[in-house]
Amino acid sequence: MVEREQGDKMNMVIFKSLLISLLLVFCSRHTVAEKKTNHHSKSTYIIHMDKFNMPSSFNDHLLWYDSSLKSVSESAEMLYTYQHVAHGFSTRLTSQEAELLSKQPGILSVIPEVRYDLHTTRTPEFLGLGKAITFSLASGKQSDVVVGVLDTGVWPELKSFDDKGLEPVPSSWKGECERGKNFNPSNCNKKLIGARFFAKGYEAAFGPINESTESKSPRDDDGHGTHTSTTAAGSVVAGASLFGFANGTARGMATQARVATYKVCWLGGCFSSDIAAGIDKAIADGVNILSMSIGGGLADYYRDTIAIGTFAATAHGILVSTSAGNGGPSQASLSNVAPWLTTVGAGTIDRDFPAYVTLGNGKAYTGVSLYNGKLPPKTPIPIVYAGNVSGDSEGSQCGKGSLIAAKVAGKIVICDRGGNPRVEKGLVVKSAGGIGMILANNEDYGEELIADSYLLPALALGQKSSNELKKYVFSSPNPTAKLSFGGTQLGVQPSPVVAAFSSRGPNLLTPKVLKPDLIAPGVNILAGWTGAVGPTGMTEDTRHVEFNIISGTSMSCPHVSGLAALLKGTHPEWSPAAIRSALMTTSYRTYKNGQTLKDVDNGLPATPFDFGAGHVDPVAAFDPGLVYDATVDDYLSFFCALKYSSYQIKLVARRDFTCSKRKKYRVEDLNYPSFAVPFNTAFGVKGGSQKPNTVQYTRTLTNVGAPATYTVSVTQSPSVKIVVQPQTLSFRELNEKKSYTVTFTSSSKPSGTTSFAYLEWSDGKHKVSSPIAFSWT
C-alpha cells in the first residue's frame, strides 16, 4: 500500500487518507550591495544586535536599535525588526555608515543583504543544491533522464509540469499518454512525457471503478502521486506555497528530467497485479529511474511482487527508489528490504510551522499547525479534555459522534492522537460546537510533530507539552487557553533529525543486509497537489490548492529518486548499484559540531538501524571517488547464499540458474556499501566456556575518479574487534577494482544487544564511508 502519514498509524491502510519534498525557499545568492564602492549610495544591510547585552540606559530593544542607527545616520529608518530569525533590524546605509555602525557597542554584525532566487520548497537549499550547482553537475544531460513514478496518477495542469525550455523528448522514449476519463494525450508535453493507468486488479477486487468519484485514467484524484512526481522532477514554479506557508519557488530535485506516471493505486488501494503491470510497462517505455512510495509487509523475495518486479527493472539498468515505510519508531518495521532496492527513510529539514498555546496559568507551549483561517479570540477560552466531555469509552481520541455538544460548545478541546485521522478529530470538535482543538501526543508518538491544514483553529503538541497541558486542565477549576499561529520558521536546529514515523531496522528478512540505506527530507514537504480534493483529502474539505504540505517516507523516497536522476544525467554509464553506493557512502551522520544525528522520537543519537548510511548529501555524491558496484550475477549469488532452489531463483530472476556445488556462497560477500553483522549468542558455548565469535566479510571497490591510493580507518566498537586487510588500496585507472576483507571478532553478548562502528576509505579528498551495525541474537 502507499505509505501514508496524513492519517495516524492505525489508519495507514486507509488509502484515501493523505500521506503525511519539496520545500520552499531560497537557493542561489546575489549580493544586493553595490558592486562598486560608493560612500554616498545606499544599500540594505541586516544588523544583528547583542540582545542580551543591551545598555542599562534602555528599557526597550526597539529604542536601543533606533538609537544605534541614529548614531550613524539621522535619515536612516528601520525596514524590519526581527525577533526570531535574528535579534536586530534591517536598514539602508552607505558603506561608510555601515562601517561606523559595525564599530558601535552591542553590534554583532552588519551584513550586506543577499538576494536569494526563490527555489524549491527549501529542500534543494537544505541539501546544498543551488541552481548553479544543479545545472553544472548535470552538464545538460539531465533532460535525457526519465523518472517513472508508480503512484496514484498525475494532475497535469500544474505549473510544475510546465515544459518551457525543455528540448524534444528523448528519441529512446517508447511510452505514451493514455486516454481515459478527464485525461487526454494532449495533457502530456515535453515534461510529462508518459501517463498510464492500471486498474484491472483493482476492479477484479472491488468491481468496476465508480467514475463519479474517481477517474479511470492517469488523472490523480488523491494527490499523493502528484506530490511525489513533482518532488522528484517538478519544474520551477515561482510563488508556490500552501496558504502562504513555505512561500517561495518550488522545484523538484531534477528540474530538467522528464516524468512518466503509472497509476497503479486507487482510492481502495494498490494491487500487486496492477503494480507488476506498471513496472513492466515502465521498463518497456524506457524509464531510467523508478520511484515507488509503495510498500507492505515482508515476504521472501520470490514471493514479493515488488521485489520481483524491481529485480527486473534493476536488471534493465533502472535504479529503483522505494520508501522504507511509516512503521517507526518500532524496531524491525521496514518494508522494501531487497538489496537491489534503494530504501529511503525520512528526516526533517530546518523549517517548521510553529503554533502556540498559552494557558490561563501563564505557561505557553509550542506545537505546529498549517491552519490559516479565521483566528480564534485573543481572550482566554475555556479548554476541556475530550475524555471528560464524551459519552464514548474511547472519547479521548475524538472519534466521530463521540463528543457531547453541550460540554464542548465554545471551547477548545484536547484530543489524544491515534485511532482516527488527525484532521478528522478537528472536524469532530467543530461539529460538536468547539472552536479550537489541540492534538495531544502520547507515548506512541513522543515528540513527533506533523503539521496539518486543520479546518478549525488547531495545533499539535509533543508528548511532554501535552502531559503538562493535561495536568493544568485536570487541576484547574476553570482552565482556559489561547491559540496563536506563527507562520513559517526557518533555520530550525538541530536538523535533520530522524522522523519518528520512519521505519527502522534491523532487517528481519535478511539480517546481514543493513536497511534502510539512507534518509532524506520527508517531514512537512511542500509539492504539487491534485485539484480533485482539498489539502486534507477529506470530503468536507472544499478548499483547492496547487501545492500541499504532507509528511512520510513517501516524501523522502522521491527526493532520492530525483537525486538519482541528477547522478544518472551526470554519469550515464553508472549502474543502479553504483548510483546507490555514491549516495550512501557520501551521506553524513553527524552535525557540524560532530554530534550524531538525533532521533526525534527520544532525542537520543540515532543509529544505522534508523538512518542507514546517514542523510543524503547530493553534492558529495557526484564525486564519490569509489563505489561498491553490483551486477545481476552478484544478486544471483546472493540467492544461492540464501539457499534458494533453482525454481525459487527463477521466480525472481526469470532465468534458469543453478547454484554451483563447487562454490561457497555467502551473504557476507554481497558487495553492499554497508555492513550488518548479526552474532549468535550461543556460538562457541561448550561446557560453560565461550569461544570468540568471528565472521569475515568481503567487499570490492571500483574507482570512478582519478588515480589515487586509499587508506582505511575504522571507528572501533567496544564490543567487537575489527581488522581490515589490506589497509591500503591503490587505483591506477578508471573502473579498476580492488577487494578487501573485514574480520569481526566478538565475545558473547546478551541477546538483544546492539553496537555500531564505521569503516572509511580516504585518499585525502574523498571519504568513502560505510556504517557497521552489530547485533546479538
JSON list of C-alpha atoms in Angstrom, two decimals, residues 46-53 64 86-88 101-111:
[
{"chain": "A", "resi": 46, "resn": "ILE", "atom": "CA", "xyz": [20.92, 43.39, 8.20]},
{"chain": "A", "resi": 47, "resn": "ILE", "atom": "CA", "xyz": [22.07, 44.39, 11.64]},
{"chain": "A", "resi": 48, "resn": "HIS", "atom": "CA", "xyz": [22.46, 41.68, 14.26]},
{"chain": "A", "resi": 49, "resn": "MET", "atom": "CA", "xyz": [22.34, 43.04, 17.78]},
{"chain": "A", "resi": 50, "resn": "ASP", "atom": "CA", "xyz": [23.60, 41.54, 21.04]},
{"chain": "A", "resi": 51, "resn": "LYS", "atom": "CA", "xyz": [20.14, 41.47, 22.58]},
{"chain": "A", "resi": 52, "resn": "PHE", "atom": "CA", "xyz": [21.22, 40.22, 25.99]},
{"chain": "A", "resi": 53, "resn": "ASN", "atom": "CA", "xyz": [23.76, 42.99, 26.45]},
{"chain": "A", "resi": 64, "resn": "TRP", "atom": "CA", "xyz": [18.13, 50.78, 21.54]},
{"chain": "A", "resi": 86, "resn": "ALA", "atom": "CA", "xyz": [17.65, 37.38, 14.36]},
{"chain": "A", "resi": 87, "resn": "HIS", "atom": "CA", "xyz": [17.78, 39.96, 17.11]},
{"chain": "A", "resi": 88, "resn": "GLY", "atom": "CA", "xyz": [18.09, 43.17, 15.20]},
{"chain": "A", "resi": 101, "resn": "LEU", "atom": "CA", "xyz": [27.74, 51.13, 12.81]},
{"chain": "A", "resi": 102, "resn": "SER", "atom": "CA", "xyz": [29.72, 47.89, 12.93]},
{"chain": "A", "resi": 103, "resn": "LYS", "atom": "CA", "xyz": [32.03, 49.54, 15.47]},
{"chain": "A", "resi": 104, "resn": "GLN", "atom": "CA", "xyz": [29.21, 50.53, 17.82]},
{"chain": "A", "resi": 105, "resn": "PRO", "atom": "CA", "xyz": [28.81, 48.69, 21.16]},
{"chain": "A", "resi": 106, "resn": "GLY", "atom": "CA", "xyz": [26.27, 45.85, 21.06]},
{"chain": "A", "resi": 107, "resn": "ILE", "atom": "CA", "xyz": [26.50, 45.36, 17.27]},
{"chain": "A", "resi": 108, "resn": "LEU", "atom": "CA", "xyz": [27.30, 41.74, 16.48]},
{"chain": "A", "resi": 109, "resn": "SER", "atom": "CA", "xyz": [27.43, 42.08, 12.71]},
{"chain": "A", "resi": 110, "resn": "VAL", "atom": "CA", "xyz": [26.45, 44.31, 9.80]},
{"chain": "A", "resi": 111, "resn": "ILE", "atom": "CA", "xyz": [25.76, 42.07, 6.83]}
]
